[in-house]
Structure formats: C-alpha cells, structure tokens
mmCIF file of C-alpha atoms in Angstrom:
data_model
loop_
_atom_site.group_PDB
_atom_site.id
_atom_site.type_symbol
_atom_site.label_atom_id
_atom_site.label_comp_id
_atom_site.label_asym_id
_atom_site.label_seq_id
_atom_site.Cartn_x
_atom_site.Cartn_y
_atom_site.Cartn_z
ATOM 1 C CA UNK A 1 7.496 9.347 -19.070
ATOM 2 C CA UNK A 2 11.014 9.515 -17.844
ATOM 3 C CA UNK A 3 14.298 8.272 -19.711
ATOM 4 C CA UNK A 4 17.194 7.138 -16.748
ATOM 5 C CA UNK A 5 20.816 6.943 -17.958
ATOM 6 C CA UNK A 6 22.527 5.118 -15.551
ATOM 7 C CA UNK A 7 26.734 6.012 -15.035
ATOM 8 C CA UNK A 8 29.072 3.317 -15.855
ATOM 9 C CA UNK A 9 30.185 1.428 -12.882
ATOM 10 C CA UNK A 10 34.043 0.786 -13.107
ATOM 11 C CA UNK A 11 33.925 -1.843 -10.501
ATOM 12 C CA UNK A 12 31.929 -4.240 -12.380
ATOM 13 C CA UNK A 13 33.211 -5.486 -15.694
ATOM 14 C CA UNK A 14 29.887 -5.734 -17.541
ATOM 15 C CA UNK A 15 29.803 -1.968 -16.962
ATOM 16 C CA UNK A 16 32.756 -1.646 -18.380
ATOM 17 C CA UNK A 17 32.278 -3.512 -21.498
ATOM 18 C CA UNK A 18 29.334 -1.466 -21.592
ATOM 19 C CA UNK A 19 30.615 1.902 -21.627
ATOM 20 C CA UNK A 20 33.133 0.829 -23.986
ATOM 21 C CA UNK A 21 31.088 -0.617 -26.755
ATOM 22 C CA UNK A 22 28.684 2.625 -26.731
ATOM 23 C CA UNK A 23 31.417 5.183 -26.280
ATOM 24 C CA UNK A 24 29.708 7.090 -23.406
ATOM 25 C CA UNK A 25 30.033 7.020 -19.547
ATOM 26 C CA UNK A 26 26.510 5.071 -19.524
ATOM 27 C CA UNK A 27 26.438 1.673 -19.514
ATOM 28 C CA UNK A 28 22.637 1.440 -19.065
ATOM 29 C CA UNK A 29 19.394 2.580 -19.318
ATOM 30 C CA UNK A 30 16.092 2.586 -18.423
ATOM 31 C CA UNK A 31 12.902 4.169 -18.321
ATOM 32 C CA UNK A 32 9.820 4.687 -16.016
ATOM 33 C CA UNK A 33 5.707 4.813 -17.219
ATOM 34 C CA UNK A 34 3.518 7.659 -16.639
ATOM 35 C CA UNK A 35 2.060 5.696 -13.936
ATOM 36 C CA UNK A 36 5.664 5.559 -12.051
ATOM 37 C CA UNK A 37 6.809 1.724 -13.082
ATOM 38 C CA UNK A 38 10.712 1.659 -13.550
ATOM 39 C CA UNK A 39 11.709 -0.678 -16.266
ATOM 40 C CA UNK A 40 15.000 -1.968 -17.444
ATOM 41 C CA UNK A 41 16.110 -5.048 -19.554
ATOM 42 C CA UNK A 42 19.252 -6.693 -18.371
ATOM 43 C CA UNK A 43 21.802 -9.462 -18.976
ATOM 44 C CA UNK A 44 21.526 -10.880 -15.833
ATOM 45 C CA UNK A 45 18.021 -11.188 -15.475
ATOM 46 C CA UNK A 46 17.869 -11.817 -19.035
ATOM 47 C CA UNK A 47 14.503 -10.136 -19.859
ATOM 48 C CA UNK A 48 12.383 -6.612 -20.063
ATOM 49 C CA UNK A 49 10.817 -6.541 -16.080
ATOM 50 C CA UNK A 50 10.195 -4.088 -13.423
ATOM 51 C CA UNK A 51 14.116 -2.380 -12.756
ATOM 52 C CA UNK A 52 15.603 -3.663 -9.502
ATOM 53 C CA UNK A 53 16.674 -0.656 -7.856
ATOM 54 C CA UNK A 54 20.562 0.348 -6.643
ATOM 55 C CA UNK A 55 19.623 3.540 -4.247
ATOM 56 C CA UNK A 56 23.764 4.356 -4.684
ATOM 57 C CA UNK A 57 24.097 4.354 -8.531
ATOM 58 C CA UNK A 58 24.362 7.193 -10.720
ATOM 59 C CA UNK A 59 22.370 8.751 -12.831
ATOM 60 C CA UNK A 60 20.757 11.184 -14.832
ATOM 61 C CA UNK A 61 17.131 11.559 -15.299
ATOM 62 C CA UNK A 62 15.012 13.087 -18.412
ATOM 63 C CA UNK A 63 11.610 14.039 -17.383
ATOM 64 C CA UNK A 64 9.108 14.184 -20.739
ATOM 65 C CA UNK A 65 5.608 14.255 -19.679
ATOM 66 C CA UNK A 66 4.341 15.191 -22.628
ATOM 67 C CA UNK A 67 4.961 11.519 -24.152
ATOM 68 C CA UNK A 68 3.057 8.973 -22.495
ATOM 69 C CA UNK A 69 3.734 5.868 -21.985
ATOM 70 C CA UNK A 70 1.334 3.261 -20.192
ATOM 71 C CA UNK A 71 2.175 -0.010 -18.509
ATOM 72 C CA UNK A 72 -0.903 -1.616 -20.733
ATOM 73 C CA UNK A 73 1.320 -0.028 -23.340
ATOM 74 C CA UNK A 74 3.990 -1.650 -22.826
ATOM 75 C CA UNK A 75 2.688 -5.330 -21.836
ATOM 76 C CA UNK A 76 2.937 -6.632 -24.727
ATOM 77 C CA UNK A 77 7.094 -6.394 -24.388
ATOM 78 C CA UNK A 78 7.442 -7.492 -21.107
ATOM 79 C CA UNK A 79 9.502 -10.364 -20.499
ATOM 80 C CA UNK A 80 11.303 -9.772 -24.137
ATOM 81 C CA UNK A 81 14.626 -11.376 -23.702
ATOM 82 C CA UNK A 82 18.381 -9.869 -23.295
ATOM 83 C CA UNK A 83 19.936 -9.156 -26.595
ATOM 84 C CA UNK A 84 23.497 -9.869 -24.967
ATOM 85 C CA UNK A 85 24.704 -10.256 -29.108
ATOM 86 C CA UNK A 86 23.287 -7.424 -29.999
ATOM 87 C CA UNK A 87 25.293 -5.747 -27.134
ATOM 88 C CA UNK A 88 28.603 -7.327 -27.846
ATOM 89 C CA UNK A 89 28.422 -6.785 -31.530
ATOM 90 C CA UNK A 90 27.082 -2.890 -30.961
ATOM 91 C CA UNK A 91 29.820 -1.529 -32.710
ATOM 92 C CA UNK A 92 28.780 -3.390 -36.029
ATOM 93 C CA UNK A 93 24.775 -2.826 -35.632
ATOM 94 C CA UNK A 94 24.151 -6.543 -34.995
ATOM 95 C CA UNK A 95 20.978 -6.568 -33.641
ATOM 96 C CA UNK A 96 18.229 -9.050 -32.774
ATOM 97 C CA UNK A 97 14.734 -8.146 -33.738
ATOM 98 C CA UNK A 98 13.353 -10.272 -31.309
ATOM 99 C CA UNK A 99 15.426 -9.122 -28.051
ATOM 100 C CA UNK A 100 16.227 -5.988 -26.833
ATOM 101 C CA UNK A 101 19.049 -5.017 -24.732
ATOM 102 C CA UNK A 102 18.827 -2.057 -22.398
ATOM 103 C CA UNK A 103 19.323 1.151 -24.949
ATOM 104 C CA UNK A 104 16.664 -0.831 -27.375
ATOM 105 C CA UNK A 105 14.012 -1.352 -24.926
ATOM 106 C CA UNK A 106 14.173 2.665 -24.440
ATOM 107 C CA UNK A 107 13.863 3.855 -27.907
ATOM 108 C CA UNK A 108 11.024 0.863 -27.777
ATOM 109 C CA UNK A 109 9.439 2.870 -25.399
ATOM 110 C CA UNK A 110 9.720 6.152 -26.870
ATOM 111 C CA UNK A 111 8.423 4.861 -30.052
ATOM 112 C CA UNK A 112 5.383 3.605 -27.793
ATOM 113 C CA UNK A 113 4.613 7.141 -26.050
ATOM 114 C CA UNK A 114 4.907 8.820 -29.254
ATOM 115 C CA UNK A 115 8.628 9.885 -29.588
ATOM 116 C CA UNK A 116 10.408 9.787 -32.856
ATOM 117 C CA UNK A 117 13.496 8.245 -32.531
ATOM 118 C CA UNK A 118 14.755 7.057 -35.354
ATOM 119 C CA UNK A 119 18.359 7.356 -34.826
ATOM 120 C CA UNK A 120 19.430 3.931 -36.645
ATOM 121 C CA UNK A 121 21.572 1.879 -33.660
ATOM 122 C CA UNK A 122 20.105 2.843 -30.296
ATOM 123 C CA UNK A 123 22.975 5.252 -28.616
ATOM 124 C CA UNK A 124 22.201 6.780 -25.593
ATOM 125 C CA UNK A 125 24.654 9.452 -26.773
ATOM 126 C CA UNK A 126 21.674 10.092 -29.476
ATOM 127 C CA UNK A 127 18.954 9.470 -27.365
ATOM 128 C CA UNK A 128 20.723 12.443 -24.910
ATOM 129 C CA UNK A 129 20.654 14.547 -27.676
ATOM 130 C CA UNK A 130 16.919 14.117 -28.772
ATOM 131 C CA UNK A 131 15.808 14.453 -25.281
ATOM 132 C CA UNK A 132 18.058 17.554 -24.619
ATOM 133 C CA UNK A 133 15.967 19.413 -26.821
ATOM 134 C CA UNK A 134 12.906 19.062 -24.928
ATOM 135 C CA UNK A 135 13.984 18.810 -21.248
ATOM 136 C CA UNK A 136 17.397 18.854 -19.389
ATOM 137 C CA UNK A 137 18.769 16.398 -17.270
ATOM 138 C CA UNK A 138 18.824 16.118 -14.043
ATOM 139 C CA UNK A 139 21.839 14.072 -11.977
ATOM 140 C CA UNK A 140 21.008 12.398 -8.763
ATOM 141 C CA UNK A 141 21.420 9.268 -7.298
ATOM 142 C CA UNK A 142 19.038 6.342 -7.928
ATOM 143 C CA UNK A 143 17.804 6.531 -4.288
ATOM 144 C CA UNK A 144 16.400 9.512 -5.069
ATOM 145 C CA UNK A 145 14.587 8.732 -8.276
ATOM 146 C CA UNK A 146 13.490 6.231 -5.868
ATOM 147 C CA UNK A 147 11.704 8.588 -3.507
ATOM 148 C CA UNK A 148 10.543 11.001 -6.161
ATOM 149 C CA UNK A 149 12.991 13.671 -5.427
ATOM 150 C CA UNK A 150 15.258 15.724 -7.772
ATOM 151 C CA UNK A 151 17.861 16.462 -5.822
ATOM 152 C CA UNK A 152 20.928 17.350 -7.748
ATOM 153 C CA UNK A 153 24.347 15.911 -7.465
#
C-alpha cells in the first residue's frame, strides 16, 4: 500500500487551517490499495470515497508493499463521514469515533494492512516518522502518482 501526504495549499483557506491545526506543511492525506485505488476522506465531499485527483498538487509518496491493504478490506469504511470537529478541535484530541477525517482514515488503513500505529491523535508528522523507518519518501506531483511514475521534484 502507499501513504500520500499531500503539501498545504496556501491559496485555499481550508488548507491553511489545516496545516495550522497539525503543525506540518500537510494539510492532507491519503492513501492508495494494493490493487491501485486512491482514497481520501474530505470536508467537502464529506465522506471516505475514491480521491478526486489534482495532477498539480504536491506531494510526497510512501511506498510499503509489504502491508497490504485490499479494497474488500476496506469496504466496510467507505462512505464513513467527514469528522470536520474532530479536525477543528485537533489540537485538543476531540475526535469522533464514528467519522474520520483525512489523517484518521490513514492510520485506519494502516491498522487494516497490518501496520501498528498507535500513535494516540493521528499526526502525519508521526505517521512520517513510522513510515520513514521502513521506506523513504518520494516528492512528485500528483499527476505523476497519477501515471505511476516516481519522478522526483
């Protein structure tokens, strides 16, 4: 499976507010199945889905292959709502047990393929560090996570 961090855009607020309230330049994350399915949870959609792509955003990509993660695995999360609470009150560990916001639904589907993360508050800050023990990450734009490559920034 494959963890995305996904740069803080400065030109939308929301990505902002993001960055902010987990004191990192990512303001979102997602991750993608063995099988190749991109996932993502977001407030605008408002629920766990299939990631719409944006071929210019940043990112950086942790490949673990070892873990695997299925679709069927996953199923029965899909369409789990936004925690948007759970975001706003990140800071103070408010969270939501039945939502997830974007930095949940990953360490949801770590737990899934097998991945300990048990890091209390999902940080991607912590997540980084977990997954920087097993692989390094690679930066490229989304349009090329897109197309399979690995070209670096």
């Amino acid at each position: 499976m494959k963890f995305v961090f996904h740069a803080a855009d400065f030109t939308k607020p929301f990505g902002v507010v993001c960055s902010i309230l987990t004191s990192g330049p990512w303001s979102h994350g997602s991750f993608i199945t063995n099988s190749g399915t991109h996932y993502d949870t977001t407030a605008s959609r408002g629920f766990l889905g299939v990631r719409v792509p944006q071929p210019n955003r940043r990112c950086v990509v942790y490949d673990v292959p070892e873990f695997v993660l299925t679709d069927e695995d996953l199923s029965p999360f899909i369409g789990t709502k936004y925690d948007l609470l759970g975001l706003l009150f990140y800071p103070w560990g408010v969270q939501d047990g039945s939502k997830l916001f974007c930095f949940e639904s990953q360490v949801v589907a770590a737990k899934l393929a097998g991945l300990k993360m048990d890091i209390g508050k999902p940080s991607p800050l912590k997540m980084i560090q977990i997954l920087e023990k097993m692989t390094t990450g690679v930066p490229m734009k989304e349009s090329d996570l897109m197309n399979g490559g690995y070209d670096e920034l």
